[in-house]
Structure formats: structure tokens, C-alpha cells
Amino acid sequence: MRAWEVVRPGPVEGEPLHLAERPVPSPGPDELLVHVSACGVCRTDLHVTEGDLPVHCPGVTPGHEAVGTVAATGRAVSGFARGDRVGVAWLRRTDGTCEYCLRGSENLCPASEYTGWDADGGYAEYTTVPAAFAYPLPDDVDDIALAPLLCAGIIGYRALRRAALPPGGRLGLYGFGGSAHLCAQLALAEGASVHVLTRDPAARRLALALGAASAGGAYDEPPEPLDSAILFAPVGDLVPVALRALDRGGVLSVAGIHLSDIPSLRYESDLFYEKELRSVTANTREDGRDFLALAARHGIRATTHAYPLEEAPRALRDLKAGRFGGAAVLVNDRPPRD
């Protein structure tokens, strides 16, 4: 099978990725072998490829927003059969026994593993996933539209809940890529007023088309104080900007796995009046199930840009340069092998 490998982490303008021919993997006893039909291109893939995140698995295949069909099952798997449509997401495995898992916070498990970082992901014709961490998917939405929901959507959902937006509240979104444009749709469906702040004019146009109340530059002041804000852009300089935009008692959640350094904060202007700054760490499987159900209920759809699987480096370069609004998706046009 064809699979992309991170051979030497570095800028995507170089050649950190190599397209290799590999044997089709065999699923472990508790795993599914999945024939990948589409895989979303997430900013975390960019961080893995460029070395912003430390190497966990040399030569890893990135990708953790994979949609496909079950090609084989491990001997201990039940509840899945060949041909079932499934999604493969970021959270790959937890120990299930630590204090965090036992209290429902499996996203904080110290032994957690992640698709496309600790194990090979979806930038390939086939991948494997523990059956307990695979998501059954509906048949009425196409592969390309579903793929970004599996991380961009799920993480945006957790970030929104961490931001503690009150009913009918005023939400600010800093950055407006794959995750933010899905989060905005959910917030709007739940009655929020959404203000988008991003450097990208195309993203601002998309935000307004989706129903945002305003769309301005990343460092602009929103037209009204915010009850909650989410920082999607991996830019630490925006933390004090977003905190100052909050109303009294407001909450800022930071959605990314990687963030550049945060400058010094001034207590009186940035944090006083019981403002809160919260991080977001991965997600739980319950987050994933809840978001996918809400996406189906509210008709949440990703704005997508398809690339052939063999053009993964170009998709990552375009993501880094901000050449598209919404989300990129790699498409595998080869059918399953018998």
C-alpha cells in the first residue's frame, strides 16, 4: 500500500514527508484494519511533520481524521464486521485503569496514545485502530464531508464546552480554520452570537456566510464584550488580546495542542474580574459521540477542499500558508484489496 512517512521532521516547504510502499498492516487482537477512503488534514499533522511536537514514532504516518470501511478484524473484536463504515480519530488508546480514566477524564490519561503521532494514521491506503476507539459512521454523508468532523469537529466541540458559553451568549473565535468553522456552526445552532477574528480575508468571508455576527482582524477588538472565547490559532500573542476582549467572568479556552509562547499578562487588564484561561487537552470518546450526534441533528458540514492522497505535502503547505478556508481532505481513489 501507499503510505506517507515523516522521514525528517522539518518545514513542509522542504521534504519532511516520503511516499513509501509498505505492507498492508495486520490488526492486533483488539483492532480493526480500515481501508481509508478519505483523511482530513489537521494542523496537528503539520505540527507532527514540522517537528513542533516531539517525535513519538520515527517514520510515522500522519493523519487522524480518517473515514473508511473495515477490511479485517482482530480475533478479540466484537461489534464490527467487514464492510462497516468507521471513523478513526486522534485519541487512539488509553489504559482505562488510571485515576483519570476512572473519573471520566480519559483525555488526561498519562498512558494515552494518539493516531498519527504514536501510531501510523490515515495518510495511507490502510490504517489500524483499536475497535473500542473507532466511531461507527452514518451512511448518508459522504466521506470527504465526514472526515474533518473526526478531529476538527470533536476538538472544537470540547473547546466550546470548556469555554462555558452561557445560553444565547457572545462567543469570540480567534482563527477560523477547519475546527473553528465547525465550532461556529454548532454555537450558532445553539443560539450564540459569534464574532470571528482572523487574519485571513477568505476566512472572514466564510464566517459571515455561515452566519457570524461579525468578522474582523485577529488583533481587532470585537464589536461587543465576549462571554467566552476560543483560541484556535497557535499564536500565543493572541492570548492577552482575547482575554482583554472578555466581559467580566468570561472564559478563554485554548484549543490547540501547540501554542507559541504567551507574552506577559497584566493582571488588572487581562485577568481581573474573574476571567478564566483554560487549556483543552485532546478529547474523550464521549465528546466524539456527542459531537457526531449534534452534527447530524443540526446539519453541521465542513467546507472542504479535496486533494489526492499523493499530494499530502501540497495540502500541508496550503494549510500552513492559509490558502483555503475550511478544511483540506486527502482522498484515496484505490479500492480495497481482496
Tab-separated table of C-alpha atoms in Angstrom:
chain	number	residue	atom	x	y	z
A	1	MET	CA	0.000	0.000	0.000
A	2	ARG	CA	0.979	3.651	-0.325
A	3	ALA	CA	1.702	5.490	2.922
A	4	TRP	CA	3.300	8.833	3.745
A	5	GLU	CA	6.132	8.807	6.306
A	6	VAL	CA	7.656	11.678	8.287
A	7	VAL	CA	11.272	10.846	7.463
A	8	ARG	CA	12.882	14.007	8.848
A	9	PRO	CA	10.651	16.499	10.676
A	10	GLY	CA	11.094	19.989	9.332
A	11	PRO	CA	9.422	22.774	7.346
A	12	VAL	CA	6.879	21.472	4.843
A	13	GLU	CA	8.450	23.734	2.230
A	14	GLY	CA	11.278	21.153	2.245
A	15	GLU	CA	10.771	17.392	2.054
A	16	PRO	CA	9.927	16.051	5.519
A	17	LEU	CA	7.463	13.527	4.024
A	18	HIS	CA	8.212	10.490	1.872
A	19	LEU	CA	5.626	8.413	-0.017
A	20	ALA	CA	6.535	4.786	0.635
A	21	GLU	CA	5.287	1.371	-0.396
A	22	ARG	CA	4.528	-0.634	2.732
A	23	PRO	CA	2.865	-3.953	3.505
A	24	VAL	CA	-0.777	-3.637	4.485
A	25	PRO	CA	-0.725	-3.765	8.308
A	26	SER	CA	-2.296	-6.602	10.261
A	27	PRO	CA	-4.756	-5.611	13.001
A	28	GLY	CA	-3.923	-6.537	16.572
A	29	PRO	CA	-6.303	-8.787	18.523
A	30	ASP	CA	-8.454	-5.813	19.614
A	31	GLU	CA	-8.046	-3.757	16.427
A	32	LEU	CA	-9.738	-3.093	13.110
A	33	LEU	CA	-7.970	-2.870	9.779
A	34	VAL	CA	-9.541	0.053	7.946
A	35	HIS	CA	-9.392	0.786	4.242
A	36	VAL	CA	-9.097	4.597	4.211
A	37	SER	CA	-11.222	6.441	1.688
A	38	ALA	CA	-10.621	9.984	2.988
A	39	CYS	CA	-8.488	11.613	5.674
A	40	GLY	CA	-8.739	15.191	6.873
A	41	VAL	CA	-5.624	17.353	7.048
A	42	CYS	CA	-5.340	18.780	10.563
A	43	ARG	CA	-2.996	21.436	11.884
A	44	THR	CA	-1.709	18.829	14.340
A	45	ASP	CA	-0.461	16.848	11.324
A	46	LEU	CA	1.513	19.956	10.406
A	47	HIS	CA	2.984	20.128	13.927
A	48	VAL	CA	3.978	16.436	13.755
A	49	THR	CA	5.501	16.842	10.298
A	50	GLU	CA	7.429	20.018	11.089
A	51	GLY	CA	8.692	18.800	14.467
A	52	ASP	CA	6.747	21.237	16.643
A	53	LEU	CA	5.680	18.119	18.544
A	54	PRO	CA	8.398	15.703	19.692
A	55	VAL	CA	8.867	12.513	17.697
A	56	HIS	CA	6.970	9.651	19.324
A	57	CYS	CA	7.239	7.146	16.465
A	58	PRO	CA	10.051	7.556	13.918
A	59	GLY	CA	8.762	7.458	10.337
A	60	VAL	CA	5.161	7.779	11.493
A	61	THR	CA	2.313	8.114	9.008
A	62	PRO	CA	0.314	11.249	9.967
A	63	GLY	CA	-3.450	11.626	9.841
A	64	HIS	CA	-6.195	11.235	12.440
A	65	GLU	CA	-9.405	12.210	10.657
A	66	ALA	CA	-9.830	9.033	8.629
A	67	VAL	CA	-13.052	7.683	7.161
A	68	GLY	CA	-13.145	4.193	5.711
A	69	THR	CA	-14.514	0.684	5.844
A	70	VAL	CA	-13.491	-2.262	7.963
A	71	ALA	CA	-11.301	-4.616	5.909
A	72	ALA	CA	-10.499	-7.105	8.694
A	73	THR	CA	-10.994	-7.523	12.434
A	74	GLY	CA	-8.741	-8.831	15.191
A	75	ARG	CA	-9.654	-12.111	16.827
A	76	ALA	CA	-10.908	-10.429	20.035
A	77	VAL	CA	-13.114	-7.850	18.289
A	78	SER	CA	-16.897	-7.940	18.532
A	79	GLY	CA	-19.481	-5.440	17.325
A	80	PHE	CA	-17.770	-4.713	13.994
A	81	ALA	CA	-17.775	-6.619	10.720
A	82	ARG	CA	-16.039	-6.367	7.367
A	83	GLY	CA	-17.589	-3.550	5.328
A	84	ASP	CA	-18.743	-1.441	8.288
A	85	ARG	CA	-18.157	2.277	7.842
A	86	VAL	CA	-15.997	3.747	10.628
A	87	GLY	CA	-14.071	6.838	11.633
A	88	VAL	CA	-10.562	6.917	13.074
A	89	ALA	CA	-9.841	9.912	15.310
A	90	TRP	CA	-6.988	11.455	17.325
A	91	LEU	CA	-7.396	9.569	20.633
A	92	ARG	CA	-6.186	6.044	19.852
A	93	ARG	CA	-5.859	4.273	23.182
A	94	THR	CA	-5.871	4.822	26.955
A	95	ASP	CA	-5.084	2.444	29.797
A	96	GLY	CA	-8.649	2.532	31.179
A	97	THR	CA	-7.385	1.977	34.726
A	98	CYS	CA	-5.733	5.218	35.871
A	99	GLU	CA	-7.478	7.740	38.111
A	100	TYR	CA	-8.243	9.993	35.147
A	101	CYS	CA	-9.868	7.249	33.073
A	102	LEU	CA	-11.870	6.040	36.072
A	103	ARG	CA	-13.281	9.524	36.714
A	104	GLY	CA	-14.287	10.038	33.060
A	105	SER	CA	-11.299	12.146	32.018
A	106	GLU	CA	-9.592	9.674	29.700
A	107	ASN	CA	-8.213	12.588	27.669
A	108	LEU	CA	-5.818	13.185	30.587
A	109	CYS	CA	-4.605	9.561	30.788
A	110	PRO	CA	-0.782	9.585	31.173
A	111	ALA	CA	-0.593	6.442	29.023
A	112	SER	CA	-2.785	7.810	26.215
A	113	GLU	CA	-1.739	7.222	22.611
A	114	TYR	CA	-2.650	9.221	19.520
A	115	THR	CA	-3.285	8.323	15.900
A	116	GLY	CA	-0.709	9.746	13.523
A	117	TRP	CA	1.725	10.502	16.352
A	118	ASP	CA	2.205	7.361	18.455
A	119	ALA	CA	0.987	5.008	15.705
A	120	ASP	CA	0.502	5.215	11.963
A	121	GLY	CA	-2.539	7.171	10.821
A	122	GLY	CA	-4.667	7.898	7.805
A	123	TYR	CA	-2.265	9.367	5.219
A	124	ALA	CA	-2.250	5.862	3.741
A	125	GLU	CA	-4.460	3.354	1.970
A	126	TYR	CA	-4.938	1.354	5.173
A	127	THR	CA	-4.616	2.005	8.879
A	128	THR	CA	-5.470	0.212	12.106
A	129	VAL	CA	-7.474	1.383	15.101
A	130	PRO	CA	-8.447	-0.231	18.406
A	131	ALA	CA	-12.093	-1.202	17.945
A	132	ALA	CA	-13.051	0.483	21.227
A	133	PHE	CA	-11.833	3.819	19.812
A	134	ALA	CA	-13.436	3.587	16.354
A	135	TYR	CA	-16.594	5.574	15.615
A	136	PRO	CA	-19.445	3.979	13.666
A	137	LEU	CA	-20.456	6.452	10.956
A	138	PRO	CA	-23.752	7.120	9.169
A	139	ASP	CA	-24.223	6.234	5.517
A	140	ASP	CA	-25.941	9.459	4.433
A	141	VAL	CA	-22.914	11.816	4.491
A	142	ASP	CA	-20.041	11.457	2.028
A	143	ASP	CA	-16.519	10.552	3.111
A	144	ILE	CA	-14.954	13.936	2.372
A	145	ALA	CA	-17.577	15.826	4.371
A	146	LEU	CA	-17.283	13.467	7.344
A	147	ALA	CA	-13.501	13.379	7.679
A	148	PRO	CA	-12.921	16.822	9.311
A	149	LEU	CA	-15.608	16.115	11.908
A	150	LEU	CA	-13.394	13.427	13.467
A	151	CYS	CA	-10.886	15.840	14.972
A	152	ALA	CA	-11.556	19.423	13.917
A	153	GLY	CA	-15.191	18.971	14.868
A	154	ILE	CA	-14.638	16.981	18.059
A	155	ILE	CA	-11.898	19.271	19.390
A	156	GLY	CA	-13.953	22.352	18.519
A	157	TYR	CA	-16.836	20.821	20.458
A	158	ARG	CA	-14.683	20.208	23.547
A	159	ALA	CA	-13.194	23.704	23.292
A	160	LEU	CA	-16.707	25.158	23.132
A	161	ARG	CA	-17.788	23.275	26.240
A	162	ARG	CA	-14.579	24.264	28.049
A	163	ALA	CA	-15.348	27.908	27.189
A	164	ALA	CA	-18.540	27.691	29.280
A	165	LEU	CA	-20.603	29.762	26.867
A	166	PRO	CA	-23.907	30.738	28.519
A	167	PRO	CA	-27.185	30.241	26.622
A	168	GLY	CA	-27.501	32.947	23.968
A	169	GLY	CA	-24.001	34.137	24.816
A	170	ARG	CA	-21.429	36.120	22.865
A	171	LEU	CA	-18.600	33.934	21.545
A	172	GLY	CA	-15.318	35.044	20.001
A	173	LEU	CA	-13.331	32.701	17.744
A	174	TYR	CA	-9.675	33.597	17.168
A	175	GLY	CA	-8.548	31.860	13.988
A	176	PHE	CA	-11.047	30.355	11.570
A	177	GLY	CA	-9.767	27.161	10.027
A	178	GLY	CA	-11.113	23.626	9.976
A	179	SER	CA	-12.025	23.376	13.648
A	180	ALA	CA	-13.330	26.901	14.171
A	181	HIS	CA	-15.703	26.861	11.205
A	182	LEU	CA	-17.366	23.694	12.574
A	183	CYS	CA	-17.446	25.059	16.129
A	184	ALA	CA	-19.091	28.241	14.832
A	185	GLN	CA	-21.892	26.258	13.207
A	186	LEU	CA	-22.633	24.414	16.448
A	187	ALA	CA	-22.556	27.613	18.529
A	188	LEU	CA	-24.894	29.342	16.087
A	189	ALA	CA	-27.261	26.363	16.087
A	190	GLU	CA	-27.367	26.587	19.886
A	191	GLY	CA	-28.294	30.276	19.791
A	192	ALA	CA	-24.975	32.051	20.305
A	193	SER	CA	-23.822	35.298	18.730
A	194	VAL	CA	-20.461	34.544	17.089
A	195	HIS	CA	-17.662	37.027	16.381
A	196	VAL	CA	-14.730	35.785	14.288
A	197	LEU	CA	-11.268	37.329	14.458
A	198	THR	CA	-8.740	36.133	11.911
A	199	ARG	CA	-6.032	37.496	9.638
A	200	ASP	CA	-7.415	35.703	6.566
A	201	PRO	CA	-9.885	37.684	4.416
A	202	ALA	CA	-11.248	34.472	2.812
A	203	ALA	CA	-11.898	33.010	6.252
A	204	ARG	CA	-13.706	36.191	7.294
A	205	ARG	CA	-15.947	35.888	4.246
A	206	LEU	CA	-16.686	32.253	5.093
A	207	ALA	CA	-17.510	33.219	8.685
A	208	LEU	CA	-20.056	35.792	7.557
A	209	ALA	CA	-21.546	33.346	5.055
A	210	LEU	CA	-22.056	30.840	7.874
A	211	GLY	CA	-23.893	33.425	9.965
A	212	ALA	CA	-21.280	35.090	12.173
A	213	ALA	CA	-22.368	38.445	13.600
A	214	SER	CA	-19.009	39.995	12.713
A	215	ALA	CA	-15.629	39.105	11.244
A	216	GLY	CA	-12.543	41.196	11.856
A	217	GLY	CA	-8.763	41.012	12.005
A	218	ALA	CA	-7.067	38.753	14.521
A	219	TYR	CA	-5.934	41.653	16.731
A	220	ASP	CA	-9.096	43.739	16.324
A	221	GLU	CA	-11.483	44.426	19.180
A	222	PRO	CA	-14.837	42.680	18.727
A	223	PRO	CA	-17.919	44.925	18.489
A	224	GLU	CA	-19.161	43.827	21.921
A	225	PRO	CA	-17.645	42.245	25.055
A	226	LEU	CA	-17.435	38.459	24.878
A	227	ASP	CA	-18.849	35.958	27.342
A	228	SER	CA	-16.486	33.293	26.033
A	229	ALA	CA	-13.692	32.976	23.503
A	230	ILE	CA	-11.760	30.140	21.895
A	231	LEU	CA	-8.228	30.497	20.560
A	232	PHE	CA	-7.748	28.184	17.573
A	233	ALA	CA	-4.742	29.956	16.038
A	234	PRO	CA	-1.477	28.598	17.566
A	235	VAL	CA	-0.336	32.141	18.358
A	236	GLY	CA	0.464	32.904	21.990
A	237	ASP	CA	0.435	36.658	21.310
A	238	LEU	CA	-3.345	36.428	20.933
A	239	VAL	CA	-3.939	35.194	24.488
A	240	PRO	CA	-3.833	38.646	26.133
A	241	VAL	CA	-5.764	40.094	23.165
A	242	ALA	CA	-8.570	37.583	23.673
A	243	LEU	CA	-8.553	37.954	27.465
A	244	ARG	CA	-8.974	41.717	27.166
A	245	ALA	CA	-11.962	41.161	24.870
A	246	LEU	CA	-13.798	39.146	27.534
A	247	ASP	CA	-16.541	40.596	29.667
A	248	ARG	CA	-16.386	40.160	33.446
A	249	GLY	CA	-16.437	36.476	34.355
A	250	GLY	CA	-15.588	35.447	30.781
A	251	VAL	CA	-13.661	32.308	29.829
A	252	LEU	CA	-10.967	31.824	27.177
A	253	SER	CA	-10.209	28.250	26.098
A	254	VAL	CA	-7.113	27.419	24.049
A	255	ALA	CA	-7.904	24.650	21.593
A	256	GLY	CA	-4.545	23.707	20.083
A	257	ILE	CA	-2.023	21.058	21.087
A	258	HIS	CA	0.776	23.512	20.260
A	259	LEU	CA	0.988	27.234	21.059
A	260	SER	CA	3.808	29.721	20.689
A	261	ASP	CA	4.917	31.440	23.890
A	262	ILE	CA	2.392	33.631	25.673
A	263	PRO	CA	3.665	37.139	26.473
A	264	SER	CA	3.427	38.562	29.970
A	265	LEU	CA	-0.111	39.187	31.172
A	266	ARG	CA	-1.223	42.263	33.085
A	267	TYR	CA	-3.417	41.187	35.943
A	268	GLU	CA	-5.675	44.237	36.017
A	269	SER	CA	-6.450	44.432	32.290
A	270	ASP	CA	-6.180	40.761	31.316
A	271	LEU	CA	-7.314	38.574	34.231
A	272	PHE	CA	-9.098	40.642	36.844
A	273	TYR	CA	-12.892	40.448	37.278
A	274	GLU	CA	-12.740	36.650	37.488
A	275	LYS	CA	-11.750	35.977	33.905
A	276	GLU	CA	-10.507	32.431	33.285
A	277	LEU	CA	-7.909	30.924	30.962
A	278	ARG	CA	-8.364	27.204	30.202
A	279	SER	CA	-6.482	24.712	28.065
A	280	VAL	CA	-8.017	21.925	26.023
A	281	THR	CA	-6.319	18.524	26.004
A	282	ALA	CA	-7.433	16.051	23.344
A	283	ASN	CA	-10.944	14.683	23.861
A	284	THR	CA	-12.856	11.783	25.326
A	285	ARG	CA	-14.787	9.241	23.290
A	286	GLU	CA	-17.944	10.646	24.849
A	287	ASP	CA	-17.040	14.039	23.331
A	288	GLY	CA	-16.772	12.350	19.951
A	289	ARG	CA	-20.096	10.557	20.211
A	290	ASP	CA	-21.858	13.673	21.485
A	291	PHE	CA	-20.472	15.900	18.744
A	292	LEU	CA	-21.234	13.485	15.914
A	293	ALA	CA	-24.825	13.228	17.163
A	294	LEU	CA	-25.130	17.033	17.320
A	295	ALA	CA	-23.571	17.414	13.873
A	296	ALA	CA	-26.194	15.067	12.441
A	297	ARG	CA	-29.013	16.838	14.285
A	298	HIS	CA	-28.008	20.354	13.229
A	299	GLY	CA	-26.680	19.535	9.760
A	300	ILE	CA	-23.151	20.739	10.536
A	301	ARG	CA	-20.986	20.433	7.429
A	302	ALA	CA	-17.352	21.109	6.737
A	303	THR	CA	-16.278	23.371	3.912
A	304	THR	CA	-13.775	21.052	2.242
A	305	HIS	CA	-11.009	21.110	-0.331
A	306	ALA	CA	-10.074	17.697	-1.736
A	307	TYR	CA	-6.514	16.637	-2.588
A	308	PRO	CA	-5.379	13.262	-3.954
A	309	LEU	CA	-3.564	11.151	-1.359
A	310	GLU	CA	-0.309	11.557	-3.283
A	311	GLU	CA	-0.494	15.347	-2.814
A	312	ALA	CA	-0.369	15.360	1.002
A	313	PRO	CA	2.697	17.668	1.108
A	314	ARG	CA	0.894	20.257	-1.022
A	315	ALA	CA	-2.157	20.088	1.244
A	316	LEU	CA	0.019	20.717	4.300
A	317	ARG	CA	1.816	23.603	2.582
A	318	ASP	CA	-1.516	25.143	1.617
A	319	LEU	CA	-2.782	24.714	5.196
A	320	LYS	CA	0.304	26.429	6.586
A	321	ALA	CA	0.015	29.301	4.095
A	322	GLY	CA	-3.720	29.751	4.700
A	323	ARG	CA	-4.594	29.170	1.053
A	324	PHE	CA	-8.081	27.838	1.765
A	325	GLY	CA	-10.944	28.335	4.155
A	326	GLY	CA	-12.412	25.335	5.936
A	327	ALA	CA	-10.590	22.010	5.806
A	328	ALA	CA	-8.425	20.019	3.399
A	329	VAL	CA	-9.115	16.315	2.869
A	330	LEU	CA	-6.899	13.680	1.257
A	331	VAL	CA	-8.766	11.250	-0.979
A	332	ASN	CA	-7.659	7.675	-1.652
A	333	ASP	CA	-9.040	6.582	-5.010
A	334	ARG	CA	-7.788	2.993	-4.856
A	335	PRO	CA	-10.403	0.361	-3.979
A	336	PRO	CA	-9.868	-2.167	-1.168
A	337	ARG	CA	-7.622	-5.134	-1.900
A	338	ASP	CA	-9.153	-8.589	-1.712
